[in-house]
mmCIF file of C-alpha atoms in Angstrom:
data_model
loop_
_atom_site.group_PDB
_atom_site.id
_atom_site.type_symbol
_atom_site.label_atom_id
_atom_site.label_comp_id
_atom_site.label_asym_id
_atom_site.label_seq_id
_atom_site.Cartn_x
_atom_site.Cartn_y
_atom_site.Cartn_z
ATOM 1 C CA ASP A 1 77.770 99.312 119.783
ATOM 2 C CA THR A 2 80.205 100.740 122.348
ATOM 3 C CA GLU A 3 78.154 103.761 123.249
ATOM 4 C CA VAL A 4 76.616 105.023 126.458
ATOM 5 C CA THR A 5 73.951 107.619 125.817
ATOM 6 C CA GLN A 6 72.637 110.214 128.243
ATOM 7 C CA THR A 7 69.658 112.540 128.110
ATOM 8 C CA PRO A 8 69.209 115.392 128.393
ATOM 9 C CA LYS A 9 72.500 116.980 127.383
ATOM 10 C CA HIS A 10 71.756 120.120 129.415
ATOM 11 C CA LEU A 11 69.298 120.703 132.248
ATOM 12 C CA VAL A 12 68.447 123.832 134.191
ATOM 13 C CA MET A 13 66.220 123.343 137.198
ATOM 14 C CA GLY A 14 65.026 125.301 140.175
ATOM 15 C CA MET A 15 65.547 124.152 143.732
ATOM 16 C CA THR A 16 61.924 123.014 144.061
ATOM 17 C CA ASN A 17 61.788 121.084 140.783
ATOM 18 C CA LYS A 18 61.800 117.327 140.230
ATOM 19 C CA LYS A 19 63.659 116.057 137.212
ATOM 20 C CA SER A 20 65.304 112.874 135.999
ATOM 21 C CA LEU A 21 68.509 112.063 134.140
ATOM 22 C CA LYS A 22 68.542 109.026 131.859
ATOM 23 C CA CYS A 23 71.301 106.722 130.731
ATOM 24 C CA GLU A 24 71.244 103.801 128.307
ATOM 25 C CA GLN A 25 73.760 101.239 127.080
ATOM 26 C CA HIS A 26 73.422 98.227 124.790
ATOM 27 C CA MET A 27 76.816 96.609 125.347
ATOM 28 C CA GLY A 28 75.424 93.911 127.628
ATOM 29 C CA HIS A 29 77.232 95.442 130.587
ATOM 30 C CA ARG A 30 75.798 94.457 133.958
ATOM 31 C CA ALA A 31 77.359 97.246 136.017
ATOM 32 C CA MET A 32 76.233 100.845 135.654
ATOM 33 C CA TYR A 33 77.440 103.941 137.448
ATOM 34 C CA TRP A 34 76.574 107.537 138.234
ATOM 35 C CA TYR A 35 79.381 110.032 138.701
ATOM 36 C CA LYS A 36 79.412 113.735 139.454
ATOM 37 C CA GLN A 37 82.154 115.891 138.032
ATOM 38 C CA LYS A 38 82.924 119.485 138.972
ATOM 39 C CA ALA A 39 85.152 121.708 136.860
ATOM 40 C CA LYS A 40 88.867 120.819 137.006
ATOM 41 C CA LYS A 41 88.173 117.840 139.280
ATOM 42 C CA PRO A 42 88.126 114.099 138.607
ATOM 43 C CA PRO A 43 84.816 112.235 138.390
ATOM 44 C CA GLU A 44 83.391 111.448 141.820
ATOM 45 C CA LEU A 45 81.528 108.148 142.210
ATOM 46 C CA MET A 46 77.944 108.411 143.443
ATOM 47 C CA PHE A 47 76.226 105.047 142.836
ATOM 48 C CA VAL A 48 76.952 101.642 141.352
ATOM 49 C CA TYR A 49 74.364 99.145 140.169
ATOM 50 C CA SER A 50 75.429 95.551 139.684
ATOM 51 C CA TYR A 51 72.938 93.216 137.995
ATOM 52 C CA GLU A 52 70.253 95.854 138.512
ATOM 53 C CA LYS A 53 70.844 96.008 142.262
ATOM 54 C CA LEU A 54 72.372 98.958 144.079
ATOM 55 C CA SER A 55 75.792 97.814 145.260
ATOM 56 C CA ILE A 56 77.564 101.057 146.134
ATOM 57 C CA ASN A 57 76.127 104.310 147.485
ATOM 58 C CA GLU A 58 78.898 106.754 148.278
ATOM 59 C CA SER A 59 76.911 108.509 151.024
ATOM 60 C CA VAL A 60 75.039 110.595 148.491
ATOM 61 C CA PRO A 61 72.303 112.930 149.853
ATOM 62 C CA SER A 62 68.769 111.577 149.498
ATOM 63 C CA ARG A 63 67.830 114.366 147.102
ATOM 64 C CA PHE A 64 69.557 112.125 144.523
ATOM 65 C CA SER A 65 67.656 108.872 143.937
ATOM 66 C CA PRO A 66 68.965 106.287 141.490
ATOM 67 C CA GLU A 67 66.897 103.685 139.713
ATOM 68 C CA CYS A 68 67.834 100.796 137.439
ATOM 69 C CA PRO A 69 64.658 99.616 135.646
ATOM 70 C CA ASN A 70 66.534 96.994 133.603
ATOM 71 C CA SER A 71 70.014 95.974 132.566
ATOM 72 C CA SER A 72 70.239 98.654 129.861
ATOM 73 C CA LEU A 73 68.755 101.647 131.634
ATOM 74 C CA LEU A 74 69.807 103.799 134.562
ATOM 75 C CA ASN A 75 67.986 106.828 135.891
ATOM 76 C CA LEU A 76 68.903 109.484 138.416
ATOM 77 C CA HIS A 77 65.923 111.245 139.980
ATOM 78 C CA LEU A 78 66.574 114.725 141.284
ATOM 79 C CA HIS A 79 64.491 116.588 143.858
ATOM 80 C CA ALA A 80 65.080 119.729 145.943
ATOM 81 C CA LEU A 81 68.621 120.192 144.711
ATOM 82 C CA GLN A 82 70.974 122.926 145.868
ATOM 83 C CA PRO A 83 73.004 125.301 143.679
ATOM 84 C CA GLU A 84 76.179 123.444 144.722
ATOM 85 C CA ASP A 85 74.776 120.350 142.988
ATOM 86 C CA SER A 86 75.404 122.032 139.657
ATOM 87 C CA ALA A 87 77.900 119.821 137.830
ATOM 88 C CA LEU A 88 78.417 117.423 134.946
ATOM 89 C CA TYR A 89 76.657 114.123 135.726
ATOM 90 C CA LEU A 90 78.255 111.167 134.022
ATOM 91 C CA CYS A 91 76.893 107.693 133.506
ATOM 92 C CA ALA A 92 79.214 104.773 132.872
ATOM 93 C CA SER A 93 78.933 101.043 132.347
ATOM 94 C CA SER A 94 81.268 98.061 132.534
ATOM 95 C CA GLN A 95 81.323 94.294 132.342
ATOM 96 C CA GLU A 96 80.793 92.843 135.768
ATOM 97 C CA GLU A 97 83.374 90.098 135.394
ATOM 98 C CA ALA A 98 86.617 91.065 137.068
ATOM 99 C CA ARG A 99 88.728 90.124 134.068
ATOM 100 C CA THR A 100 88.202 93.527 132.538
ATOM 101 C CA TYR A 101 87.843 96.703 134.496
ATOM 102 C CA GLU A 102 87.268 99.363 131.853
ATOM 103 C CA GLN A 103 84.329 101.648 132.383
ATOM 104 C CA TYR A 104 82.754 103.327 129.384
ATOM 105 C CA PHE A 105 81.388 106.798 129.971
ATOM 106 C CA GLY A 106 78.536 108.673 128.381
ATOM 107 C CA PRO A 107 78.845 112.307 127.315
ATOM 108 C CA GLY A 108 77.226 113.568 130.503
ATOM 109 C CA THR A 109 74.358 115.859 131.452
ATOM 110 C CA ARG A 110 75.358 119.410 132.348
ATOM 111 C CA LEU A 111 73.092 120.311 135.279
ATOM 112 C CA THR A 112 72.564 123.846 136.509
ATOM 113 C CA VAL A 113 70.528 124.412 139.671
ATOM 114 C CA THR A 114 69.166 127.944 140.053
ATOM 115 C CA ASP B 1 93.132 110.723 151.529
ATOM 116 C CA GLN B 2 94.006 110.774 147.849
ATOM 117 C CA GLN B 3 95.421 107.400 146.880
ATOM 118 C CA VAL B 4 96.167 108.348 143.276
ATOM 119 C CA LYS B 5 97.964 111.582 142.490
ATOM 120 C CA GLN B 6 98.841 113.456 139.345
ATOM 121 C CA ASN B 7 101.205 116.155 140.495
ATOM 122 C CA SER B 8 101.396 118.081 137.235
ATOM 123 C CA PRO B 9 98.180 119.993 136.574
ATOM 124 C CA SER B 10 99.320 120.903 133.071
ATOM 125 C CA LEU B 11 101.850 119.998 130.405
ATOM 126 C CA SER B 12 102.706 121.739 127.164
ATOM 127 C CA VAL B 13 104.461 119.871 124.341
ATOM 128 C CA GLN B 14 105.368 120.629 120.758
ATOM 129 C CA GLU B 15 103.649 118.615 118.035
ATOM 130 C CA GLY B 16 105.702 115.582 117.045
ATOM 131 C CA ARG B 17 107.526 115.368 120.363
ATOM 132 C CA ILE B 18 106.924 112.948 123.221
ATOM 133 C CA SER B 19 104.355 113.697 125.934
ATOM 134 C CA ILE B 20 104.940 112.036 129.297
ATOM 135 C CA LEU B 21 102.159 112.139 131.863
ATOM 136 C CA ASN B 22 102.861 110.863 135.341
ATOM 137 C CA CYS B 23 100.788 109.302 138.087
ATOM 138 C CA ASP B 24 101.738 108.130 141.600
ATOM 139 C CA TYR B 25 99.766 105.938 143.953
ATOM 140 C CA THR B 26 99.994 104.908 147.580
ATOM 141 C CA ASN B 27 97.909 101.723 147.802
ATOM 142 C CA SER B 28 99.954 98.607 147.015
ATOM 143 C CA MET B 29 96.694 96.631 146.661
ATOM 144 C CA PHE B 30 95.861 98.239 143.331
ATOM 145 C CA ASP B 31 95.709 95.554 140.625
ATOM 146 C CA TYR B 32 94.885 97.503 137.522
ATOM 147 C CA PHE B 33 95.556 100.973 136.214
ATOM 148 C CA LEU B 34 93.796 102.891 133.476
ATOM 149 C CA TRP B 35 94.218 106.132 131.590
ATOM 150 C CA TYR B 36 91.297 108.193 130.393
ATOM 151 C CA LYS B 37 91.247 111.209 128.127
ATOM 152 C CA LYS B 38 88.643 113.920 128.494
ATOM 153 C CA TYR B 39 87.699 116.733 126.148
ATOM 154 C CA PRO B 40 85.667 119.672 127.519
ATOM 155 C CA ALA B 41 81.927 118.983 127.817
ATOM 156 C CA GLU B 42 82.396 115.286 127.011
ATOM 157 C CA GLY B 43 82.654 112.153 129.093
ATOM 158 C CA PRO B 44 86.051 110.534 129.710
ATOM 159 C CA THR B 45 87.215 108.129 127.001
ATOM 160 C CA PHE B 46 89.145 104.994 127.895
ATOM 161 C CA LEU B 47 92.641 105.116 126.420
ATOM 162 C CA ILE B 48 94.856 102.314 127.698
ATOM 163 C CA SER B 49 95.272 100.123 130.764
ATOM 164 C CA ILE B 50 97.845 97.936 132.460
ATOM 165 C CA SER B 51 97.665 95.086 134.886
ATOM 166 C CA SER B 52 99.897 95.140 137.962
ATOM 167 C CA ILE B 53 101.596 91.956 136.742
ATOM 168 C CA LYS B 54 103.008 93.807 133.750
ATOM 169 C CA ASP B 55 105.406 96.717 133.465
ATOM 170 C CA LYS B 56 104.518 97.945 129.997
ATOM 171 C CA ASN B 57 101.553 98.027 127.672
ATOM 172 C CA GLU B 58 101.558 99.561 124.224
ATOM 173 C CA ASP B 59 98.760 100.573 121.875
ATOM 174 C CA GLY B 60 99.785 102.547 118.815
ATOM 175 C CA ARG B 61 101.165 105.916 119.873
ATOM 176 C CA PHE B 62 100.302 105.276 123.525
ATOM 177 C CA THR B 63 102.464 103.334 125.984
ATOM 178 C CA VAL B 64 101.890 102.951 129.697
ATOM 179 C CA PHE B 65 104.749 102.037 132.003
ATOM 180 C CA LEU B 66 104.300 100.718 135.518
ATOM 181 C CA ASN B 67 106.987 100.785 138.209
ATOM 182 C CA LYS B 68 105.473 98.902 141.140
ATOM 183 C CA SER B 69 108.417 99.415 143.471
ATOM 184 C CA ALA B 70 108.118 103.167 143.036
ATOM 185 C CA LYS B 71 104.299 103.050 142.899
ATOM 186 C CA HIS B 72 104.491 105.111 139.748
ATOM 187 C CA LEU B 73 102.993 104.887 136.287
ATOM 188 C CA SER B 74 103.428 107.020 133.242
ATOM 189 C CA LEU B 75 101.706 107.475 129.898
ATOM 190 C CA HIS B 76 103.888 108.190 126.879
ATOM 191 C CA ILE B 77 102.391 109.627 123.721
ATOM 192 C CA VAL B 78 104.662 109.520 120.688
ATOM 193 C CA PRO B 79 104.419 111.460 118.461
ATOM 194 C CA SER B 80 102.113 113.987 120.098
ATOM 195 C CA GLN B 81 99.416 115.517 117.927
ATOM 196 C CA PRO B 82 97.287 118.644 118.469
ATOM 197 C CA GLY B 83 94.213 116.402 118.747
ATOM 198 C CA ASP B 84 95.765 114.862 121.856
ATOM 199 C CA SER B 85 95.173 118.134 123.711
ATOM 200 C CA ALA B 86 92.813 117.152 126.528
ATOM 201 C CA VAL B 87 92.749 116.384 130.234
ATOM 202 C CA TYR B 88 94.223 112.981 131.084
ATOM 203 C CA PHE B 89 93.132 111.099 134.198
ATOM 204 C CA CYS B 90 94.814 108.042 135.605
ATOM 205 C CA ALA B 91 92.712 105.647 137.630
ATOM 206 C CA ALA B 92 93.431 102.628 139.785
ATOM 207 C CA VAL B 93 91.307 99.741 140.985
ATOM 208 C CA THR B 94 91.641 96.661 143.186
ATOM 209 C CA LYS B 95 90.267 93.263 142.183
ATOM 210 C CA TYR B 96 88.379 93.107 145.482
ATOM 211 C CA ASN B 97 86.299 96.181 144.649
ATOM 212 C CA PHE B 98 86.700 96.577 140.921
ATOM 213 C CA ASN B 99 83.678 98.812 140.530
ATOM 214 C CA LYS B 100 85.333 101.612 142.482
ATOM 215 C CA PHE B 101 87.874 103.665 140.578
ATOM 216 C CA TYR B 102 90.356 105.893 142.342
ATOM 217 C CA PHE B 103 91.027 108.803 140.010
ATOM 218 C CA GLY B 104 93.940 111.193 139.969
ATOM 219 C CA SER B 105 93.188 114.902 139.705
ATOM 220 C CA GLY B 106 94.085 115.067 136.018
ATOM 221 C CA THR B 107 96.765 116.633 133.818
ATOM 222 C CA LYS B 108 95.820 119.059 131.085
ATOM 223 C CA LEU B 109 97.930 118.372 128.010
ATOM 224 C CA ASN B 110 98.379 121.070 125.391
ATOM 225 C CA VAL B 111 100.069 120.001 122.167
ATOM 226 C CA LYS B 112 101.197 123.024 120.203
ATOM 227 C CA PRO B 113 101.237 122.881 116.393
#
């Protein structure tokens, strides 16, 4: 199984809503990532979890709150977002050993903030 | 400061011909380079990679070349197929912080039938 799954596929939320994005992988990867991607731009790293601990936070606003309940699951909790937060949110995973660097991406959640 | 650059936003190639996508970088500490392919409304898909100790890696129709002295890598697709039409991102990583990818801005490849 080389798949990273993400739910929901699409999400529309108001600026006062609270919602969560979910990501799951069963490849035994111990690093998991959240990226944000705007149209015609490369993916932009937000957070990295390594062995279920937050290892990188790229100065992301606190209205985005990541959570890694176990080695297979990654959540991104959203609260009081702004319209400029509308984007494709990608989850990825990778082996944590440095011998291989490939990250495997999920299909993304298309988020629209109204 | 963009450490990885793809200077061609788009490329159009006839089916059956070679597609060459280019990528330049500035950080000599990069140890590993990767190419990803992305279709609209999908996540990027890993295509091929190369270690900095090599100058070529081949996988089927895809070959990546690395010129360390020029800090330049290229992806060759031969023969190009219409299904190859997508946005291609190159990425670079150091072994000291291998969780952090530095992505180029992408090149949109259009393979015409």
